[in-house]
Amino acid sequence: VQLQASGGGLVQAGGSLRLSCSASGRRRFSNYAVGWFRQAPGKEREFVAAISRSVAITYVADSVKGRFTISRSSAENTVYLQMNSLNSEDTAVYYCAADQKRTLGTSTTLGEYDFWGQGTQVTVSS
């Protein structure tokens, strides 16, 4: 599967953005668990949110809980990350990733994801 992350940009603190992760390939995107990660300058890539194949299970990092929501549209072959109440600590390159092995639940571990998109920059100005 090939992943394309989009929707990043420059936003003021307190604002919102919606990131999209679009997929192409032979296998249906709904057969992958999908995660969002981010990497700020000088920091390691960190987990943000994930959604299972079934859509029934989502998980978000404590740092974004209550502000970020992950969802997916099978019809559109896309996973979304709705980001509200953004602050300067959310500034990073955001990556989406797909896990083809996991059949249940989600993972917060980078190494468990098999495919990665190219990343989209999110910059929050204070």
PDB file of C-alpha atoms in Angstrom, residues 14-58:
ATOM      1  CA  GLY A  14      -6.256  27.245  19.536  1.00  0.00           C
ATOM      2  CA  GLY A  15      -7.054  26.474  15.928  1.00  0.00           C
ATOM      3  CA  SER A  16      -7.875  23.227  14.160  1.00  0.00           C
ATOM      4  CA  LEU A  17      -6.607  21.134  11.283  1.00  0.00           C
ATOM      5  CA  ARG A  18      -7.726  17.871   9.750  1.00  0.00           C
ATOM      6  CA  LEU A  19      -5.062  15.592   8.377  1.00  0.00           C
ATOM      7  CA  SER A  20      -5.833  12.953   5.791  1.00  0.00           C
ATOM      8  CA  CYS A  21      -4.042   9.710   5.043  1.00  0.00           C
ATOM      9  CA  SER A  22      -5.041   8.407   1.631  1.00  0.00           C
ATOM     10  CA  ALA A  23      -4.136   4.933   0.458  1.00  0.00           C
ATOM     11  CA  SER A  24      -3.631   3.280  -2.879  1.00  0.00           C
ATOM     12  CA  GLY A  25      -2.807  -0.299  -3.706  1.00  0.00           C
ATOM     13  CA  ARG A  26      -4.318  -3.685  -4.344  1.00  0.00           C
ATOM     14  CA  ARG A  27      -5.406  -4.477  -0.830  1.00  0.00           C
ATOM     15  CA  ARG A  28      -8.332  -2.619   0.668  1.00  0.00           C
ATOM     16  CA  PHE A  29      -7.203   0.038   3.129  1.00  0.00           C
ATOM     17  CA  SER A  30      -9.837  -1.171   5.569  1.00  0.00           C
ATOM     18  CA  ASN A  31      -7.694  -4.295   6.012  1.00  0.00           C
ATOM     19  CA  TYR A  32      -4.932  -2.265   7.690  1.00  0.00           C
ATOM     20  CA  ALA A  33      -4.699  -0.864  11.169  1.00  0.00           C
ATOM     21  CA  VAL A  34      -3.508   2.726  10.794  1.00  0.00           C
ATOM     22  CA  GLY A  35      -1.564   5.011  13.063  1.00  0.00           C
ATOM     23  CA  TRP A  36      -0.512   8.636  13.152  1.00  0.00           C
ATOM     24  CA  PHE A  37       2.901   9.607  14.498  1.00  0.00           C
ATOM     25  CA  ARG A  38       4.707  12.920  14.703  1.00  0.00           C
ATOM     26  CA  GLN A  39       8.260  14.119  14.902  1.00  0.00           C
ATOM     27  CA  ALA A  40       9.292  17.526  16.157  1.00  0.00           C
ATOM     28  CA  PRO A  41      12.749  18.975  15.386  1.00  0.00           C
ATOM     29  CA  GLY A  42      15.406  17.307  17.508  1.00  0.00           C
ATOM     30  CA  LYS A  43      12.972  14.787  18.964  1.00  0.00           C
ATOM     31  CA  GLU A  44      12.142  11.178  18.325  1.00  0.00           C
ATOM     32  CA  ARG A  45       9.083  10.178  16.381  1.00  0.00           C
ATOM     33  CA  GLU A  46       6.194   9.609  18.750  1.00  0.00           C
ATOM     34  CA  PHE A  47       2.811   7.959  18.659  1.00  0.00           C
ATOM     35  CA  VAL A  48      -0.248  10.172  18.312  1.00  0.00           C
ATOM     36  CA  ALA A  49      -3.295   8.037  17.487  1.00  0.00           C
ATOM     37  CA  ALA A  50      -4.318   4.740  15.931  1.00  0.00           C
ATOM     38  CA  ILE A  51      -7.401   3.035  14.610  1.00  0.00           C
ATOM     39  CA  SER A  52      -8.069  -0.651  14.152  1.00  0.00           C
ATOM     40  CA  ARG A  53      -9.304  -2.424  11.092  1.00  0.00           C
ATOM     41  CA  SER A  54     -12.786  -2.736  12.460  1.00  0.00           C
ATOM     42  CA  VAL A  55     -13.089   0.990  13.311  1.00  0.00           C
ATOM     43  CA  ALA A  56     -14.430  -0.082  16.677  1.00  0.00           C
ATOM     44  CA  ILE A  57     -11.128   0.549  18.437  1.00  0.00           C
ATOM     45  CA  THR A  58      -9.269   3.835  18.521  1.00  0.00           C
TER      46      THR A  58
END
